[in-house]
Amino acid sequence: MDFVLPPPPVASVAVAGDSRRFAVRRIFCVGRNYAEHAREMGHDPNAEPPFFFTKPADALVESGATIPYPPATADLHHEAELVVALGAGGSFVPEDGAEALIWGYAAGNDLTRRDVQAEAKAARRPWDMAKGFDRSAVVGALRPASLGRPEGRIRCSVAGRLTQAALLSDMIWPVPAIISHLSRLVELAPGDLVFTGTPAGVGPIARGETCTVEIDGLPPAVVTVG
Ligand code: MN
């Protein structure tokens, strides 16, 4: 096939212990998936089914990168999240079949322009520019699902201060339920990433600070804001 311009590069993330990379198709994100975070954002965690938003695949940031402070915000926030990478797709996937779609897991940081998001919420406008901006999706190296499902703690620190600490089991919607719900909205495909929501304790990253997301058993997702 001939193109009038060279095709864009394929977005990808590193795979732990492997020189090959995981090619990324789309990035989906779950909103409000930990009860304490839903409450800190002013919502009743029991009242709503999961909802989703997206980031462009080329918003990916490799762990260890330094990124510029994003434009159009004075309140860049971290959101520590478990990221699921799909190796197979499907529509209307039952919960008990969802785990078979998972290729691997990673630690991630759903960087958010919190002030832009607050304006969007107040004006009932979309979240795209609050969530899907350039370099907004930090993802650590993937660990294959064949090595086991991550369990235990998820934590975030900014400049060495612990800001978020929870258990993955605190999720309102566990990973299979998220995949099943999402597959009723879109046809999932290999290469899709799903950010599975953040626990309480979201907060700012200032210029010059390093933010580290750690999940038991997974490589960390580290970003420095220049
Ligand atoms: Mn999030």
mmCIF file of C-alpha atoms and ligand atoms in Angstrom:
data_model
loop_
_atom_site.group_PDB
_atom_site.id
_atom_site.type_symbol
_atom_site.label_atom_id
_atom_site.label_comp_id
_atom_site.label_asym_id
_atom_site.label_seq_id
_atom_site.Cartn_x
_atom_site.Cartn_y
_atom_site.Cartn_z
ATOM 1 C CA MET A 1 0.000 0.000 0.000
ATOM 2 C CA ASP A 2 1.238 3.497 -0.826
ATOM 3 C CA PHE A 3 0.690 6.424 1.521
ATOM 4 C CA VAL A 4 0.865 10.123 0.711
ATOM 5 C CA LEU A 5 2.815 10.593 3.969
ATOM 6 C CA PRO A 6 4.883 8.025 5.883
ATOM 7 C CA PRO A 7 2.621 6.096 8.310
ATOM 8 C CA PRO A 8 3.003 7.142 11.971
ATOM 9 C CA PRO A 9 5.222 4.997 14.212
ATOM 10 C CA VAL A 10 3.549 2.116 16.069
ATOM 11 C CA ALA A 11 2.998 2.992 19.741
ATOM 12 C CA SER A 12 4.399 0.339 22.064
ATOM 13 C CA VAL A 13 5.440 -0.511 25.600
ATOM 14 C CA ALA A 14 8.404 -2.468 26.929
ATOM 15 C CA VAL A 15 8.115 -6.081 28.046
ATOM 16 C CA ALA A 16 10.085 -7.047 31.168
ATOM 17 C CA GLY A 17 12.925 -9.420 30.389
ATOM 18 C CA ASP A 18 12.293 -9.369 26.631
ATOM 19 C CA SER A 19 13.876 -7.252 23.908
ATOM 20 C CA ARG A 20 10.581 -7.365 21.975
ATOM 21 C CA ARG A 21 7.898 -4.744 22.601
ATOM 22 C CA PHE A 22 4.108 -4.867 22.930
ATOM 23 C CA ALA A 23 2.432 -2.916 20.109
ATOM 24 C CA VAL A 24 -0.421 -0.752 21.420
ATOM 25 C CA ARG A 25 -3.678 -0.238 19.553
ATOM 26 C CA ARG A 26 -5.914 1.824 21.886
ATOM 27 C CA ILE A 27 -5.876 3.018 25.509
ATOM 28 C CA PHE A 28 -9.060 2.756 27.565
ATOM 29 C CA CYS A 29 -9.341 4.032 31.133
ATOM 30 C CA VAL A 30 -11.875 3.357 33.886
ATOM 31 C CA GLY A 31 -13.171 6.213 36.013
ATOM 32 C CA ARG A 32 -13.810 5.861 39.758
ATOM 33 C CA ASN A 33 -12.929 2.248 40.451
ATOM 34 C CA TYR A 34 -11.883 2.559 44.098
ATOM 35 C CA ALA A 35 -14.515 3.619 46.637
ATOM 36 C CA GLU A 36 -12.302 6.049 48.580
ATOM 37 C CA HIS A 37 -11.258 7.822 45.380
ATOM 38 C CA ALA A 38 -14.889 8.066 44.201
ATOM 39 C CA ARG A 39 -15.698 9.701 47.547
ATOM 40 C CA GLU A 40 -12.728 12.105 47.394
ATOM 41 C CA MET A 41 -14.030 13.247 43.968
ATOM 42 C CA GLY A 42 -17.533 13.740 45.398
ATOM 43 C CA HIS A 43 -19.319 10.620 44.145
ATOM 44 C CA ASP A 44 -21.166 7.695 45.674
ATOM 45 C CA PRO A 45 -19.102 4.585 44.806
ATOM 46 C CA ASN A 46 -22.148 2.340 44.986
ATOM 47 C CA ALA A 47 -24.327 4.330 42.613
ATOM 48 C CA GLU A 48 -22.783 3.844 39.188
ATOM 49 C CA PRO A 49 -21.651 1.158 36.760
ATOM 50 C CA PRO A 50 -18.066 1.558 35.458
ATOM 51 C CA PHE A 51 -17.536 4.271 32.860
ATOM 52 C CA PHE A 52 -14.706 4.721 30.415
ATOM 53 C CA PHE A 53 -12.659 7.359 28.663
ATOM 54 C CA THR A 54 -9.710 7.058 26.297
ATOM 55 C CA LYS A 55 -6.240 8.362 25.623
ATOM 56 C CA PRO A 56 -4.546 8.268 22.223
ATOM 57 C CA ALA A 57 -1.990 5.471 21.875
ATOM 58 C CA ASP A 58 0.722 8.020 21.100
ATOM 59 C CA ALA A 59 0.226 9.568 24.567
ATOM 60 C CA LEU A 60 2.318 6.673 25.948
ATOM 61 C CA VAL A 61 5.371 7.520 28.056
ATOM 62 C CA GLU A 62 8.058 4.957 28.840
ATOM 63 C CA SER A 63 8.919 4.460 32.498
ATOM 64 C CA GLY A 64 12.019 6.471 33.385
ATOM 65 C CA ALA A 65 11.244 9.311 30.987
ATOM 66 C CA THR A 66 11.389 13.004 31.786
ATOM 67 C CA ILE A 67 8.439 14.905 30.301
ATOM 68 C CA PRO A 68 7.854 18.649 30.074
ATOM 69 C CA TYR A 69 5.197 20.133 32.357
ATOM 70 C CA PRO A 70 2.087 19.916 30.120
ATOM 71 C CA PRO A 71 0.645 23.124 28.671
ATOM 72 C CA ALA A 72 -2.792 24.500 29.615
ATOM 73 C CA THR A 73 -2.706 23.353 33.238
ATOM 74 C CA ALA A 74 -1.467 24.521 36.616
ATOM 75 C CA ASP A 75 -2.573 21.315 38.368
ATOM 76 C CA LEU A 76 -1.002 18.195 36.865
ATOM 77 C CA HIS A 77 -2.117 15.177 38.933
ATOM 78 C CA HIS A 78 -0.895 11.603 39.245
ATOM 79 C CA GLU A 79 -3.232 8.585 39.260
ATOM 80 C CA ALA A 80 -1.546 5.260 40.084
ATOM 81 C CA GLU A 81 -3.230 2.423 38.193
ATOM 82 C CA LEU A 82 -2.918 -1.228 37.266
ATOM 83 C CA VAL A 83 -2.747 -1.473 33.466
ATOM 84 C CA VAL A 84 -4.021 -4.549 31.637
ATOM 85 C CA ALA A 85 -2.724 -5.350 28.128
ATOM 86 C CA LEU A 86 -4.958 -7.456 25.898
ATOM 87 C CA GLY A 87 -3.549 -10.199 23.691
ATOM 88 C CA ALA A 88 -6.928 -11.174 22.288
ATOM 89 C CA GLY A 89 -10.169 -9.341 21.595
ATOM 90 C CA GLY A 90 -13.890 -9.839 21.530
ATOM 91 C CA SER A 91 -17.352 -8.415 22.054
ATOM 92 C CA PHE A 92 -19.794 -9.302 24.833
ATOM 93 C CA VAL A 93 -17.071 -11.183 26.694
ATOM 94 C CA PRO A 94 -18.458 -12.933 29.801
ATOM 95 C CA GLU A 95 -16.651 -12.205 33.059
ATOM 96 C CA ASP A 96 -15.500 -15.800 33.339
ATOM 97 C CA GLY A 97 -13.903 -15.560 29.891
ATOM 98 C CA ALA A 98 -12.265 -12.157 30.353
ATOM 99 C CA GLU A 99 -8.998 -13.292 31.870
ATOM 100 C CA ALA A 100 -8.211 -15.353 28.757
ATOM 101 C CA LEU A 101 -7.909 -12.074 26.811
ATOM 102 C CA ILE A 102 -5.145 -10.674 29.024
ATOM 103 C CA TRP A 103 -1.582 -10.769 27.688
ATOM 104 C CA GLY A 104 0.092 -8.931 30.540
ATOM 105 C CA TYR A 105 0.023 -6.402 33.357
ATOM 106 C CA ALA A 106 1.909 -3.191 34.084
ATOM 107 C CA ALA A 107 2.034 -0.338 36.555
ATOM 108 C CA GLY A 108 0.735 2.910 35.067
ATOM 109 C CA ASN A 109 0.122 6.564 35.787
ATOM 110 C CA ASP A 110 -2.998 8.222 34.300
ATOM 111 C CA LEU A 111 -1.646 11.786 34.250
ATOM 112 C CA THR A 112 -4.488 14.271 34.527
ATOM 113 C CA ARG A 113 -4.904 18.021 34.085
ATOM 114 C CA ARG A 114 -7.142 18.253 37.166
ATOM 115 C CA ASP A 115 -8.061 21.900 36.649
ATOM 116 C CA VAL A 116 -9.074 21.248 33.034
ATOM 117 C CA GLN A 117 -11.102 18.227 34.173
ATOM 118 C CA ALA A 118 -12.913 20.323 36.813
ATOM 119 C CA GLU A 119 -13.823 22.910 34.161
ATOM 120 C CA ALA A 120 -15.035 20.166 31.812
ATOM 121 C CA LYS A 121 -17.179 18.616 34.529
ATOM 122 C CA ALA A 122 -18.698 21.988 35.467
ATOM 123 C CA ALA A 123 -19.488 22.810 31.839
ATOM 124 C CA ARG A 124 -20.605 19.223 31.004
ATOM 125 C CA ARG A 125 -17.931 19.011 28.358
ATOM 126 C CA PRO A 126 -15.802 15.983 27.349
ATOM 127 C CA TRP A 127 -12.703 15.025 29.337
ATOM 128 C CA ASP A 128 -10.424 14.543 26.321
ATOM 129 C CA MET A 129 -8.193 17.553 26.943
ATOM 130 C CA ALA A 130 -8.041 16.765 30.682
ATOM 131 C CA LYS A 131 -7.043 13.128 30.167
ATOM 132 C CA GLY A 132 -5.860 12.480 26.623
ATOM 133 C CA PHE A 133 -3.149 15.088 26.214
ATOM 134 C CA ASP A 134 0.365 14.422 24.914
ATOM 135 C CA ARG A 135 2.540 12.251 27.200
ATOM 136 C CA SER A 136 -0.366 11.553 29.592
ATOM 137 C CA ALA A 137 -0.093 7.730 29.777
ATOM 138 C CA VAL A 138 2.941 6.494 31.720
ATOM 139 C CA VAL A 139 3.312 2.711 31.559
ATOM 140 C CA GLY A 140 5.999 0.528 33.120
ATOM 141 C CA ALA A 141 7.308 -2.633 31.482
ATOM 142 C CA LEU A 142 4.652 -5.308 30.989
ATOM 143 C CA ARG A 143 4.843 -8.595 32.825
ATOM 144 C CA PRO A 144 3.230 -11.488 30.925
ATOM 145 C CA ALA A 145 0.014 -12.845 32.445
ATOM 146 C CA SER A 146 1.538 -16.333 32.194
ATOM 147 C CA LEU A 147 3.660 -15.364 35.234
ATOM 148 C CA GLY A 148 0.535 -14.795 37.307
ATOM 149 C CA ARG A 149 -2.058 -12.189 38.133
ATOM 150 C CA PRO A 150 -0.807 -9.211 40.197
ATOM 151 C CA GLU A 151 -2.075 -9.141 43.755
ATOM 152 C CA GLY A 152 -1.311 -7.048 46.751
ATOM 153 C CA ARG A 153 -0.476 -3.391 47.002
ATOM 154 C CA ILE A 154 -0.561 -0.401 44.662
ATOM 155 C CA ARG A 155 1.339 2.680 45.770
ATOM 156 C CA CYS A 156 2.347 6.066 44.475
ATOM 157 C CA SER A 157 4.987 8.468 45.696
ATOM 158 C CA VAL A 158 5.885 11.980 44.591
ATOM 159 C CA ALA A 159 9.408 13.204 45.364
ATOM 160 C CA GLY A 160 9.656 10.363 47.879
ATOM 161 C CA ARG A 161 6.396 11.223 49.715
ATOM 162 C CA LEU A 162 3.819 8.406 49.750
ATOM 163 C CA THR A 163 0.584 9.787 48.259
ATOM 164 C CA GLN A 164 -1.500 6.742 47.323
ATOM 165 C CA ALA A 165 -1.581 3.311 48.983
ATOM 166 C CA ALA A 166 -4.277 0.693 48.507
ATOM 167 C CA LEU A 167 -4.850 -2.949 47.715
ATOM 168 C CA LEU A 168 -5.697 -4.088 44.197
ATOM 169 C CA SER A 169 -8.513 -6.028 45.844
ATOM 170 C CA ASP A 170 -10.078 -2.661 46.821
ATOM 171 C CA MET A 171 -11.278 -2.193 43.219
ATOM 172 C CA ILE A 172 -15.049 -1.760 42.947
ATOM 173 C CA TRP A 173 -15.005 -3.518 39.563
ATOM 174 C CA PRO A 174 -12.377 -6.269 39.350
ATOM 175 C CA VAL A 175 -10.435 -6.665 36.107
ATOM 176 C CA PRO A 176 -12.704 -9.363 34.573
ATOM 177 C CA ALA A 177 -15.792 -7.195 35.210
ATOM 178 C CA ILE A 178 -14.067 -4.178 33.614
ATOM 179 C CA ILE A 179 -13.158 -6.146 30.488
ATOM 180 C CA SER A 180 -16.651 -7.612 30.263
ATOM 181 C CA HIS A 181 -18.320 -4.175 30.614
ATOM 182 C CA LEU A 182 -15.946 -2.545 28.116
ATOM 183 C CA SER A 183 -16.507 -5.337 25.575
ATOM 184 C CA ARG A 184 -20.201 -4.451 25.554
ATOM 185 C CA LEU A 185 -19.336 -0.918 24.442
ATOM 186 C CA VAL A 186 -16.592 -1.600 21.876
ATOM 187 C CA GLU A 187 -15.109 -4.654 20.217
ATOM 188 C CA LEU A 188 -11.846 -5.253 22.061
ATOM 189 C CA ALA A 189 -8.736 -6.164 20.096
ATOM 190 C CA PRO A 190 -5.170 -7.364 20.657
ATOM 191 C CA GLY A 191 -2.975 -4.420 21.618
ATOM 192 C CA ASP A 192 -5.632 -2.619 23.641
ATOM 193 C CA LEU A 193 -4.539 -1.317 27.066
ATOM 194 C CA VAL A 194 -6.960 -0.759 29.935
ATOM 195 C CA PHE A 195 -6.091 1.540 32.842
ATOM 196 C CA THR A 196 -8.193 0.129 35.685
ATOM 197 C CA GLY A 197 -8.745 3.180 37.902
ATOM 198 C CA THR A 198 -6.935 4.856 40.768
ATOM 199 C CA PRO A 199 -7.235 4.688 44.554
ATOM 200 C CA ALA A 200 -7.650 7.677 46.861
ATOM 201 C CA GLY A 201 -4.835 10.153 47.347
ATOM 202 C CA VAL A 202 -4.501 11.699 43.897
ATOM 203 C CA GLY A 203 -2.580 14.941 43.950
ATOM 204 C CA PRO A 204 -0.197 17.269 42.148
ATOM 205 C CA ILE A 205 3.223 16.658 40.653
ATOM 206 C CA ALA A 206 5.253 19.861 40.648
ATOM 207 C CA ARG A 207 7.961 20.817 38.169
ATOM 208 C CA GLY A 208 11.154 18.918 38.877
ATOM 209 C CA GLU A 209 9.445 16.130 40.829
ATOM 210 C CA THR A 210 9.594 12.397 40.126
ATOM 211 C CA CYS A 211 6.450 10.304 40.516
ATOM 212 C CA THR A 212 6.750 6.544 41.059
ATOM 213 C CA VAL A 213 3.910 4.023 40.819
ATOM 214 C CA GLU A 214 4.630 0.636 42.355
ATOM 215 C CA ILE A 215 2.525 -2.521 42.224
ATOM 216 C CA ASP A 216 3.666 -5.690 43.976
ATOM 217 C CA GLY A 217 5.353 -8.003 41.480
ATOM 218 C CA LEU A 218 5.460 -5.530 38.556
ATOM 219 C CA PRO A 219 8.193 -3.187 37.313
ATOM 220 C CA PRO A 220 7.498 0.397 38.478
ATOM 221 C CA ALA A 221 6.184 3.249 36.340
ATOM 222 C CA VAL A 222 8.414 6.266 36.947
ATOM 223 C CA VAL A 223 8.100 9.705 35.402
ATOM 224 C CA THR A 224 9.915 12.965 36.061
ATOM 225 C CA VAL A 225 8.220 16.249 35.214
ATOM 226 C CA GLY A 226 10.780 18.713 33.924
HETATM 227 MN MN MN B 1 -7.579 7.310 36.205
#
